[in-house]
Short mmCIF file of C-alpha atoms and ligand atoms in Angstrom, two decimals:
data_model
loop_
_atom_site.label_atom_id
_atom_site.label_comp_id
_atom_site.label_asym_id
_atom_site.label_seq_id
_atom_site.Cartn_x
_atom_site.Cartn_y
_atom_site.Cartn_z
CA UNK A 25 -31.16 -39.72 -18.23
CA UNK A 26 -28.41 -37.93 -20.24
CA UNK A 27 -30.07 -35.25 -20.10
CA UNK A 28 -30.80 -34.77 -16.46
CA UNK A 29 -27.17 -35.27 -15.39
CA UNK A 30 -26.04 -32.93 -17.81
CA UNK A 31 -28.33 -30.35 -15.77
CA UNK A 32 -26.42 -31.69 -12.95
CA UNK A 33 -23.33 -30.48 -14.49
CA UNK A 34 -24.19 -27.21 -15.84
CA UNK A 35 -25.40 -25.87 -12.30
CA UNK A 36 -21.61 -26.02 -10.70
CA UNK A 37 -20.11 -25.13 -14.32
CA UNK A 38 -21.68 -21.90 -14.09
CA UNK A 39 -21.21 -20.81 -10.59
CA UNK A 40 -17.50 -21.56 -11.35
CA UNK A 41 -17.79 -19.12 -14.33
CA UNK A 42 -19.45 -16.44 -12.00
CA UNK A 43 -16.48 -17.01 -9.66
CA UNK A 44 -14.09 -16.76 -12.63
CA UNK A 45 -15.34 -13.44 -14.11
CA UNK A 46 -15.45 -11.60 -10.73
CA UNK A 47 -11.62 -12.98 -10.41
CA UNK A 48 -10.73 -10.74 -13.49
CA UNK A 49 -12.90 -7.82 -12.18
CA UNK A 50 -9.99 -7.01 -10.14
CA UNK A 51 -7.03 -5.22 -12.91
CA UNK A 52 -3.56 -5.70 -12.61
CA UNK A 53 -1.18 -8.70 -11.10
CA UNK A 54 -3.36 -11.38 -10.96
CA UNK A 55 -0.91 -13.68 -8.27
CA UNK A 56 2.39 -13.79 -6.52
CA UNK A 57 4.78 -16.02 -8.60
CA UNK A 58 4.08 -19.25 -7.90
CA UNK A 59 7.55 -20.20 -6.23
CA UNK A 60 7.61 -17.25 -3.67
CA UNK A 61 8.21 -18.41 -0.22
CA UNK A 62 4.80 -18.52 1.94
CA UNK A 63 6.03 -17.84 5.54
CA UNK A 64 9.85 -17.04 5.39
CA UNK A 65 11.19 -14.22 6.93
CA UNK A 66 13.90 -12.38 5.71
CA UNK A 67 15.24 -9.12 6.94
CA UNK A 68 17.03 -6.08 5.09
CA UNK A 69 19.39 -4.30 6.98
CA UNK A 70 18.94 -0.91 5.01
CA UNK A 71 22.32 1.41 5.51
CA UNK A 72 19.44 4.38 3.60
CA UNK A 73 16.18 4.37 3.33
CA UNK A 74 13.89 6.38 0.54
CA UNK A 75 10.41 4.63 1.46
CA UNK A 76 8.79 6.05 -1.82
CA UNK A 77 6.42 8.57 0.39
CA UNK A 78 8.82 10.62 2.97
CA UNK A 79 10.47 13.65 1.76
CA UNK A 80 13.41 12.76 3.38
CA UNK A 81 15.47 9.43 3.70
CA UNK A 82 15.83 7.47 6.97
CA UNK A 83 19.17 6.05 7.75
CA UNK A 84 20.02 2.45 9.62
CA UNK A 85 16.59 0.82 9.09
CA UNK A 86 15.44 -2.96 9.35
CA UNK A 87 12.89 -4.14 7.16
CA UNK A 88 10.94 -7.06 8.13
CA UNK A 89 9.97 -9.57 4.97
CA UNK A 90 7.25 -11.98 5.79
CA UNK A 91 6.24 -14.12 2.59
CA UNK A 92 6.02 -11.67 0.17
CA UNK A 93 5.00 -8.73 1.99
CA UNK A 94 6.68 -6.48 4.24
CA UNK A 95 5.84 -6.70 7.99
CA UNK A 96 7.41 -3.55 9.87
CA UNK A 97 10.03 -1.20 8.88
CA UNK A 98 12.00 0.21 12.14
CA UNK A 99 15.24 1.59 13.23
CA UNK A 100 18.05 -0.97 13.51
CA UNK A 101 18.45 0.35 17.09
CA UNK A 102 15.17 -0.75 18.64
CA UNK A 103 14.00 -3.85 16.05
CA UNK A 104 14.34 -7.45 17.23
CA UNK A 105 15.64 -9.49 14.35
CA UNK A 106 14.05 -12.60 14.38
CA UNK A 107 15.97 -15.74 15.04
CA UNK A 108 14.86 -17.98 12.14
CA UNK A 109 15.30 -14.63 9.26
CA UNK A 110 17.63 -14.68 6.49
CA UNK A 111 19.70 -11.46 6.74
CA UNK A 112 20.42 -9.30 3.58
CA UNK A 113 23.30 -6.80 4.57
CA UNK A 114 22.89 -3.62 2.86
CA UNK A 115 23.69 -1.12 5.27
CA UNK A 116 25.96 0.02 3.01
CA UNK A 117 23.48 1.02 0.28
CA UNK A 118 20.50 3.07 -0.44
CA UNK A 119 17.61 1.23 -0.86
CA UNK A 120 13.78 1.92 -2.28
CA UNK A 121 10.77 0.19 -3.22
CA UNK A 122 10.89 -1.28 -6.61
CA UNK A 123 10.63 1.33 -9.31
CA UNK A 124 7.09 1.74 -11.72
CA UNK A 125 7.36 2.82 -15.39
CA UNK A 126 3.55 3.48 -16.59
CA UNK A 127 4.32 3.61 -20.13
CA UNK A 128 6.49 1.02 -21.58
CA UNK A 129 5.84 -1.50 -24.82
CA UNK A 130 7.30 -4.74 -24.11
CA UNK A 131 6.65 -5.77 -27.70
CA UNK A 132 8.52 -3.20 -29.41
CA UNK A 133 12.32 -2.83 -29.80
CA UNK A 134 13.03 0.70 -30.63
CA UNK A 135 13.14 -0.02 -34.28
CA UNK A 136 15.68 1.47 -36.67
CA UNK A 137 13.74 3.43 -39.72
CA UNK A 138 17.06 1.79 -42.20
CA UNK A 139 16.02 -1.91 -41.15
CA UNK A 140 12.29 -1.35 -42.02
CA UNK A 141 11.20 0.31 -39.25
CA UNK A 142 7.80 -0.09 -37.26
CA UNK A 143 6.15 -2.04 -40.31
CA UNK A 144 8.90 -4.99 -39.87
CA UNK A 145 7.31 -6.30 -36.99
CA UNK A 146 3.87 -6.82 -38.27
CA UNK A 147 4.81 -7.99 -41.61
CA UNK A 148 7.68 -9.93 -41.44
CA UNK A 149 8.53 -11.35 -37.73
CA UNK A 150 6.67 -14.38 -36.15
CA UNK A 151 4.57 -13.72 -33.20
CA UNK A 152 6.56 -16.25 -31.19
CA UNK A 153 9.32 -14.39 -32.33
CA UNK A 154 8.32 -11.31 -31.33
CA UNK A 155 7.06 -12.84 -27.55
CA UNK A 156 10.49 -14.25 -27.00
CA UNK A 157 12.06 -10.59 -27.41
CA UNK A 158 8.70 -9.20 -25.40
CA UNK A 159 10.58 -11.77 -22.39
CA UNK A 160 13.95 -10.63 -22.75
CA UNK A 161 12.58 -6.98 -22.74
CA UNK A 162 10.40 -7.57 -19.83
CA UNK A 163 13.55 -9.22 -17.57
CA UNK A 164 15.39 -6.25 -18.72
CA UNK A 165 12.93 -3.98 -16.64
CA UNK A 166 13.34 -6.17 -13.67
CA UNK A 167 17.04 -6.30 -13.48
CA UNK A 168 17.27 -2.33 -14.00
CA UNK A 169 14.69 -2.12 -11.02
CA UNK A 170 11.17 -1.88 -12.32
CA UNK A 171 9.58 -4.18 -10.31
CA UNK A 172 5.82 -3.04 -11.95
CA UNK A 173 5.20 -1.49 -15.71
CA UNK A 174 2.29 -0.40 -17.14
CA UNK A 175 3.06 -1.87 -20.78
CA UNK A 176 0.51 0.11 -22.98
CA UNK A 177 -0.45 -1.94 -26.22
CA UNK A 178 1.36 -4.93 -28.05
CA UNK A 179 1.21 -2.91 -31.40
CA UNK A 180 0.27 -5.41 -33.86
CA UNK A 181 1.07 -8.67 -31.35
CA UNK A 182 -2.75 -9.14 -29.68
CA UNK A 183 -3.36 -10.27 -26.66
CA UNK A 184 0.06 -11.27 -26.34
CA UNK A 185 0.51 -9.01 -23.21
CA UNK A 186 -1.78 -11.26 -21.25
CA UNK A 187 0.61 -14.21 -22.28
CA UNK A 188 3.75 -12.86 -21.24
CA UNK A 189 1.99 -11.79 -17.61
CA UNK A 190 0.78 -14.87 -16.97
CA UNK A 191 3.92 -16.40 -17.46
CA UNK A 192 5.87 -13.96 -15.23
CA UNK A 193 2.83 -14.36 -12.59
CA UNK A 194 3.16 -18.37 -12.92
CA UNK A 195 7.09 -18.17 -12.33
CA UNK A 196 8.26 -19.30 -15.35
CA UNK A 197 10.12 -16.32 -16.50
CA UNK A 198 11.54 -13.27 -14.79
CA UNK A 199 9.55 -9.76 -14.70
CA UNK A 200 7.23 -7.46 -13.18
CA UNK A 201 3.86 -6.81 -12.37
CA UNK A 202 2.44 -6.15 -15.48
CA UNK A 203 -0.82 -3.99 -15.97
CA UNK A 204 -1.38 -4.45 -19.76
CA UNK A 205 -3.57 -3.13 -22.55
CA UNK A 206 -3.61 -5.02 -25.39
CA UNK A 207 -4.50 -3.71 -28.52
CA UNK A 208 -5.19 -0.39 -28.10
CA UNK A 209 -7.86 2.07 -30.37
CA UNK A 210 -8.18 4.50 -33.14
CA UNK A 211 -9.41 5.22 -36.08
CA UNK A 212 -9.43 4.67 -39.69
CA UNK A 213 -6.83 6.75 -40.77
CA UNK A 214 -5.32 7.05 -37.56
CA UNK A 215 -2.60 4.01 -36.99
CA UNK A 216 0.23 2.23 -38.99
CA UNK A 217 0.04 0.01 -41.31
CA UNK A 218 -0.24 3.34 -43.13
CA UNK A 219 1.12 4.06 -47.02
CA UNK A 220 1.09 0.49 -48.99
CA UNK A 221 -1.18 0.13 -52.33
CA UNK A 222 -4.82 0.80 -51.09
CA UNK A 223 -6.01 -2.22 -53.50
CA UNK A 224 -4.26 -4.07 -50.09
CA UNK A 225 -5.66 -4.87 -46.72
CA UNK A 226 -3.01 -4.94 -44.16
CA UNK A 227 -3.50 -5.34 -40.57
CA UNK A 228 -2.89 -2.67 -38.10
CA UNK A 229 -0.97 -1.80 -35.24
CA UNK A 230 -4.45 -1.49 -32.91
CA UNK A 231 -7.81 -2.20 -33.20
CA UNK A 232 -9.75 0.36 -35.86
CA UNK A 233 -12.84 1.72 -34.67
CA UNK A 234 -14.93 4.22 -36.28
CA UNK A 235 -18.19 5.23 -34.25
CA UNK A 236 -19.53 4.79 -30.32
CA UNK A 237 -20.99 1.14 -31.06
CA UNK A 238 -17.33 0.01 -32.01
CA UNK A 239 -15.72 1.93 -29.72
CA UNK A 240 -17.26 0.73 -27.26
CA UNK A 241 -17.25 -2.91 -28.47
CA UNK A 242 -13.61 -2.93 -29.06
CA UNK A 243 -12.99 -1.77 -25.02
CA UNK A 244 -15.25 -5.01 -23.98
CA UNK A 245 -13.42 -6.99 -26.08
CA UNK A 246 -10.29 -6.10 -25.08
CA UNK A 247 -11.26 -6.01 -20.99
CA UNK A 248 -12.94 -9.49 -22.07
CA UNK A 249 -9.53 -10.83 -23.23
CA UNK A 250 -7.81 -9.50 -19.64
CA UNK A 251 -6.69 -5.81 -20.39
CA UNK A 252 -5.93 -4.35 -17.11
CA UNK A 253 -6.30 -0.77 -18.62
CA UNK A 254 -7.95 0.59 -22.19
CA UNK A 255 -5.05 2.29 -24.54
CA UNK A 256 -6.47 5.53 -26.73
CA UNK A 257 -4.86 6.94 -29.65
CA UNK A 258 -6.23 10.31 -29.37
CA UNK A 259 -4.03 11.95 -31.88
CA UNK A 260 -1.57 10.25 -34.47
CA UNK A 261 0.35 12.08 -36.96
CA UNK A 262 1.76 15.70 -36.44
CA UNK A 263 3.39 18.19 -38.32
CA UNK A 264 4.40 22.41 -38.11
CA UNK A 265 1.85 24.19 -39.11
CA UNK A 266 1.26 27.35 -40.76
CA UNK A 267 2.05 29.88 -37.40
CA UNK A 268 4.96 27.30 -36.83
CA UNK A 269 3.11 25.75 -34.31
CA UNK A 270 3.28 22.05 -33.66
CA UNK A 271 -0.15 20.15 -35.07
CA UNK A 272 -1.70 17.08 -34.46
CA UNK A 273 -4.17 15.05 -36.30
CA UNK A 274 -7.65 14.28 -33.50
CA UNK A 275 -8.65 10.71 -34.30
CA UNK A 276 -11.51 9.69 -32.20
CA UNK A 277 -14.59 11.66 -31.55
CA UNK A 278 -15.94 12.94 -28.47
CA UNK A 279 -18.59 10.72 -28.40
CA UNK A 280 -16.15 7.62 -29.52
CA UNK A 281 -14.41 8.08 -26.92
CA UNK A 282 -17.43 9.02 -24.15
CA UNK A 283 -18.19 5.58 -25.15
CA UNK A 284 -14.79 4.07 -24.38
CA UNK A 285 -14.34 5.92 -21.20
CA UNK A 286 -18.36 5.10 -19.73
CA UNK A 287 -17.39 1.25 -20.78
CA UNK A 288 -13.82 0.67 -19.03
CA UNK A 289 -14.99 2.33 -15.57
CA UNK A 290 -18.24 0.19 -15.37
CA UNK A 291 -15.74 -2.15 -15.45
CA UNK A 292 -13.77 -0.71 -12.88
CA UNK A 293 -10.83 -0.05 -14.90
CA UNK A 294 -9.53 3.26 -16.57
CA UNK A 295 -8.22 4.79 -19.86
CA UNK A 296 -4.76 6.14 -20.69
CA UNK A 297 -5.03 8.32 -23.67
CA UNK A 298 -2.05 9.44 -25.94
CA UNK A 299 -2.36 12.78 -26.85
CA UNK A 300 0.21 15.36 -28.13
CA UNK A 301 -2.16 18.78 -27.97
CA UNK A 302 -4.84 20.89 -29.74
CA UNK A 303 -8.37 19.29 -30.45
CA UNK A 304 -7.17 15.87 -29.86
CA UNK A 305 -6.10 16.60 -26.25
CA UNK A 306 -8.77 18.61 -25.34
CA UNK A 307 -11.63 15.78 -26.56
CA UNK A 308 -9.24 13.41 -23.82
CA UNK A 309 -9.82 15.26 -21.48
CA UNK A 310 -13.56 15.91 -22.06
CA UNK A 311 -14.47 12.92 -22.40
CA UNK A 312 -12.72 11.71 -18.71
CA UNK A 313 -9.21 9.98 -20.10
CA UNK A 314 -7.86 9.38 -16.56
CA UNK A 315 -4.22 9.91 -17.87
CA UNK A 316 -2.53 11.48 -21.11
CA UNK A 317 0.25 9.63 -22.30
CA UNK A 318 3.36 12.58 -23.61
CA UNK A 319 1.16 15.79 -23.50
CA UNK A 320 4.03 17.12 -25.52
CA UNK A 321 1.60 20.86 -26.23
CA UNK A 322 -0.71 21.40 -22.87
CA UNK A 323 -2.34 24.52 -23.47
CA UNK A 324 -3.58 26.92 -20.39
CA UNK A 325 -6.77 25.29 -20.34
CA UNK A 326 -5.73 21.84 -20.74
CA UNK A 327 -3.35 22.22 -17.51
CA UNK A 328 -6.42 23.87 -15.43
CA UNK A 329 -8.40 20.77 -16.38
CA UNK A 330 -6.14 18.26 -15.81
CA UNK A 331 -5.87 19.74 -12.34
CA UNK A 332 -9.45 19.76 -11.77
CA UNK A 333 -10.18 16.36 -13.26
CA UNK A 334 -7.09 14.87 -11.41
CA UNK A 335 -5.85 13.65 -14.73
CA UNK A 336 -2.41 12.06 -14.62
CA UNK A 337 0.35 13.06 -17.04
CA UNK A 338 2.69 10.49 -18.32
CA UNK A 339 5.11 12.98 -19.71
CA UNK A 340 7.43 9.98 -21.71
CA UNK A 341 10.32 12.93 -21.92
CA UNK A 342 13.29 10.91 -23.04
CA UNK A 343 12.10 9.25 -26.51
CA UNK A 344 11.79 12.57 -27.98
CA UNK A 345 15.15 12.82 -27.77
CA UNK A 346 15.98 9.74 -29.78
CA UNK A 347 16.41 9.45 -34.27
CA UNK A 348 15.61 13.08 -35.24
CA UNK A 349 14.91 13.42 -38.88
CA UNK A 350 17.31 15.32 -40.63
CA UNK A 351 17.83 18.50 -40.06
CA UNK A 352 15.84 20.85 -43.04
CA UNK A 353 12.90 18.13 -43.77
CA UNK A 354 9.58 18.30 -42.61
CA UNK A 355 10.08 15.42 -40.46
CA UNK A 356 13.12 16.83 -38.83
CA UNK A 357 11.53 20.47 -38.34
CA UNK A 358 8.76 18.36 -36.50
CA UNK A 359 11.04 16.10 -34.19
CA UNK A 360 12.93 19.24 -33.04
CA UNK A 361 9.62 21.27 -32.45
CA UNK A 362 8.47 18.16 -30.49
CA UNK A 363 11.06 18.47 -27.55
CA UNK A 364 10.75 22.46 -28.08
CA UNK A 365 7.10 22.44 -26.88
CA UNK A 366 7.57 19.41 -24.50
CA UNK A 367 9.83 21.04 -22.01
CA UNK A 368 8.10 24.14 -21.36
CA UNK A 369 4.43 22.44 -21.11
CA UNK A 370 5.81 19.59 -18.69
CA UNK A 371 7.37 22.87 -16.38
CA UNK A 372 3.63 24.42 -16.73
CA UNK A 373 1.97 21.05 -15.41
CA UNK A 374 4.71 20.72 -12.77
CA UNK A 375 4.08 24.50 -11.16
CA UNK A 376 0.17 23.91 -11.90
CA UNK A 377 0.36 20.87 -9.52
CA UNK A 378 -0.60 18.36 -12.12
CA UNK A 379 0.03 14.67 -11.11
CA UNK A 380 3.00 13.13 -12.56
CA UNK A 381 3.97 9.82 -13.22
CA UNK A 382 7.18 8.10 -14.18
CA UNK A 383 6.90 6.38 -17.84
CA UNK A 384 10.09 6.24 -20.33
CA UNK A 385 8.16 4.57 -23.52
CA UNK A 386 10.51 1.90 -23.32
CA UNK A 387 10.32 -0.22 -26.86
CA UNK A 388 9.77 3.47 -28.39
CA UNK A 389 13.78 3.66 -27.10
CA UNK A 390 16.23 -0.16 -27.60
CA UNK A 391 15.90 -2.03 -24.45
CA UNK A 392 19.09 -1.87 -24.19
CA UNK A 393 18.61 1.78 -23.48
CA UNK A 394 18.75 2.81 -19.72
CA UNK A 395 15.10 3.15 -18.47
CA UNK A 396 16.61 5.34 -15.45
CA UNK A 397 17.53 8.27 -18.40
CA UNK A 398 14.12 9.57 -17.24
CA UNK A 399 14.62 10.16 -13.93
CA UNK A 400 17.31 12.77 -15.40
CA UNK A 401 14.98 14.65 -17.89
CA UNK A 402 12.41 15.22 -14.97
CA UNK A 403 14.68 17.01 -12.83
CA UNK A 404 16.79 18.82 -15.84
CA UNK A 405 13.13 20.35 -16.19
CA UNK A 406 13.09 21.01 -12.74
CA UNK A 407 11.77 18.20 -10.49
CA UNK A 408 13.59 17.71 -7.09
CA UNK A 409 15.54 14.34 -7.16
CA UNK A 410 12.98 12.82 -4.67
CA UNK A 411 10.09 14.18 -6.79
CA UNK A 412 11.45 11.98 -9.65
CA UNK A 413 11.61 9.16 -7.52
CA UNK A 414 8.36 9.82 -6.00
CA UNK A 415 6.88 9.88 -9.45
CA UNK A 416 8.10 6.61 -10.14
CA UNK A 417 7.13 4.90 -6.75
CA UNK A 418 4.14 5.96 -4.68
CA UNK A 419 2.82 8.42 -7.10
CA UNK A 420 2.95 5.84 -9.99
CA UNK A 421 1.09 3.67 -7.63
CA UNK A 422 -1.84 5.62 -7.31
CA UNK A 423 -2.15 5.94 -11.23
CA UNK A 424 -1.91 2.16 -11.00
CA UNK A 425 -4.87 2.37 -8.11
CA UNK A 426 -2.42 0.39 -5.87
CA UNK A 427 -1.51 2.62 -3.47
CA UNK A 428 -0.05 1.17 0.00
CA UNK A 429 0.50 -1.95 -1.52
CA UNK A 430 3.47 -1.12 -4.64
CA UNK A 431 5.59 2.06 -4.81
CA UNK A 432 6.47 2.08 -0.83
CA UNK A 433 8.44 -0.02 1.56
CA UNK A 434 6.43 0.18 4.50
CA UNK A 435 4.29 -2.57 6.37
CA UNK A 436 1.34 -4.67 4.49
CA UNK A 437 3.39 -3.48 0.93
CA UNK A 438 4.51 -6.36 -1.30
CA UNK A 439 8.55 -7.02 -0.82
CA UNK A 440 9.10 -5.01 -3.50
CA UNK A 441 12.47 -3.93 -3.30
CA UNK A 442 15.52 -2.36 -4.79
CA UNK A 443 18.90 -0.83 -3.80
CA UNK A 444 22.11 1.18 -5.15
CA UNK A 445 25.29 1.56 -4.49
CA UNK A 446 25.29 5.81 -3.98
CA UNK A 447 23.12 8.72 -3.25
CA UNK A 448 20.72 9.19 -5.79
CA UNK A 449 19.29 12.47 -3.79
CA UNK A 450 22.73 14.16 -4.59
CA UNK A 451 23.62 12.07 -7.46
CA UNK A 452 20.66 10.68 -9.76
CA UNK A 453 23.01 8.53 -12.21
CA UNK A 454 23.03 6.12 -9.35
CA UNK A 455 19.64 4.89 -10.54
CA UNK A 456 20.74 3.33 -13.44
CA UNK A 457 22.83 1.39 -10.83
CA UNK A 458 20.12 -1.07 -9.51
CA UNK A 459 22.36 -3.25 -7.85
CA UNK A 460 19.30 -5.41 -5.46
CA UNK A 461 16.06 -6.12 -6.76
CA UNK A 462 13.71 -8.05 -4.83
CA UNK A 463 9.78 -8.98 -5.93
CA UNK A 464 7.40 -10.23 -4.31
CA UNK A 465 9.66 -11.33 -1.58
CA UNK A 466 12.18 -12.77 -3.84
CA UNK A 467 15.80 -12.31 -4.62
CA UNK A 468 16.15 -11.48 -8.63
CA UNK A 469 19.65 -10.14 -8.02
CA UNK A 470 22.05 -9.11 -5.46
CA UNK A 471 25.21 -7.14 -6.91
CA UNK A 472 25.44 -4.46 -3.99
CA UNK A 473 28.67 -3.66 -2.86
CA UNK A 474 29.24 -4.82 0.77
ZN1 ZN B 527 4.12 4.62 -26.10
#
């Protein structure tokens, strides 16, 4: 008898499980926050307009919020306000979808090398600890406008990625979308912990793999444990070499990572890939990365590829920029070389018609670091201002796969949207000026000047 209505059970148990698993099929936000508004309307009165896709801005438009997703964009002339809408007045700002950044690390704090650098984290601060800064860090990209990141590994904190989205998805605390990746891979030899006695087995900032079969484990059991996207270390440590040229150590193999790669997209998802240059970025791109994170040395070839492949680059210009070594040491020779060879090969990709997308490597710079500094190194190496805000918007949407739906205010998009006081087309400082941010059809903040 026990035994028969335990069957009984187990039937609508598993069907609930099949439902549950096709659920996390789909990457990326999971749900609107649980306390957006289901049917109210609210209408922006937009003084500018930069919709994320137009090359040129619209002035005096209405945008129609229904829920949390926009319902028609118009001119203010010829669009019927309806009766029962909230009205937010900013016809005397600039305003444009809420802002991407496709490379950030919410669980990192730009470390100082004098307070124990990197290695602190893992060895010394509590993972609660480290998930309550992870919060701060993530409202920090919300108030300055990023309304969706792409964080891209927890570096030594797990799965905790999956724990702070689900809380921001929930409601419970402030912050993006959040596509995560969890742990992130490479290979022995090829991540910190790195230098203590080897009689000692320290843990390590990703998951070690070291051949196909756990390579390609590691990428189920990270998509298994809700990683939107699959994280690569495809080179680690670089140095000048003996022509003067910068060098950079290849960690995974070709096949390592074939395995990686053929894994994540049967499971519908895709593989960013850090790579600085040489044999390490060449093995990313054979072997189908779908974008390389810095790209610091693209080569000819590497560019040509990328174009035909349709391989994003996630240049990450501004932490290069950040605690140089000093001056005559081998570390300080290589941090200058780094932004030497970064500038010219992120021109070459530019001219070559390589897609671009926004990422700062936030955590890799203090969060208390403007994330908008990027927008300036992208045109200072000759994008247009609307380029850079293109490549944080609907561009950085298709990386994300999400095209139509983030990265542009126009109708069936989620209210995701953000505003300035200024022109950021003549005067790009005015995006670290996010004075409105809206998600998912929610008010964060509302400091525009009226
Ligand atoms: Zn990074």
């Amino acid at each position: 008898m026990r035994f028969v209505s335990r069957l009984t059970l187990l039937v609508p148990l598993i069907c609930l499980l099949t439902t549950i698993s096709t659920a996390q099929l789909n990457p990326g936000p999971t749900k609107s926050q649980a306390a957006a508004p289901s049917n109210k309307v609210v209408v922006i009165k937009a003084g500018t307009l930069i919709d994320g896709r137009s090359d040129a801005p619209r002035s005096n438009q209405v945008i129609v919020i229904r829920g949390n997703r926009i319902e028609s964009v118009g001119d203010a002339a010829s669009t019927k306000i309806p009766s029962d809408a909230e009205v937010i007045d900013l016809s005397r700002a600039t305003v444009l979808p809420g802002l991407i950044d496709t490379h950030t690390h919410i669980f990192l704090q730009g470390e100082e090398p004098a307070e124990g650098g990197y290695d602190v984290n893992i060895l010394k601060h509590p993972l609660a600890y480290r998930a309550a800064r992870a919060a701060v860090a993530a409202r920090r990209a919300l108030e300055q406008g990023f309304t969706t990141i792409r964080d891209v590994e927890t570096e030594g904190a797990g799965y905790g990625d999956v724990g702070i989205k689900r809380a921001i998805d929930e409601g419970h605390i402030p912050g993006p979308r959040m596509f995560v990746s969890t742990l992130a891979i490479s290979t022995t030899g090829g991540y910190p912990l790195e230098g203590y006695a080897p009689e000692l087995t320290l843990p390590k900032g990703v998951q070690i793999v070291d051949g196909p079969v756990e390579a390609r484990k590691a990428a189920r059991e990270q998509m298994d444990h809700g990683a939107d996207w699959i994280k690569v270390y495809m080179t680690h440590r670089s140095w000048i070499g003996k022509n003067g040229e910068l060098v950079s150590q290849p960690t995974l193999t070709l096949e390592e990572l074939k395995a990686i790669v053929d894994e994540t997209h049967g499971w519908g998802r895709k593989v960013a890939c850090h790579a600085y240059g040489g044999v390490g970025l060449h093995r990313s791109l054979d072997g189908g990365c779908d974008s390389i994170e810095h790209g610091l040395d693209l080569d000819d070839a590497a560019i040509q590829q990328m174009v035909k492949q349709g391989t994003w680059l996630v240049p990450t210009l501004s932490p290069y920029y950040y605690a140089w070594g000093p001056e005559n040491t081998p570390q300080g020779r290589r941090d200058r070389k780094r932004v030497e060879v970064h500038g010219p090969s992120f021109q070459k990709a530019l001219k070559a018609g390589v897609k671009i997308a926004f990422g700062t490597d936030m955590g890799g710079i203090p969060w208390t670091e403007p994330m908008a500094q990027e927008f300036r190194r992208e045109v200072e190496l000759g994008m247009t201002p609307m380029q850079a805000i293109q490549s944080a918007t609907t561009h950085a949407a298709e990386l994300l796969d999400m095209v139509g739906q983030i990265g542009v205010v126009a109708p069936g998009a989620y209210a995701d949207i953000v505003a300035l006081n200024g022109d950021p087309l003549r005067d790009l400082g005015a995006m670290q000026g996010i004075a409105f941010v809206m998600k998912d059809g929610k008010v964060f903040k509302n400091e525009v000047r009226r």
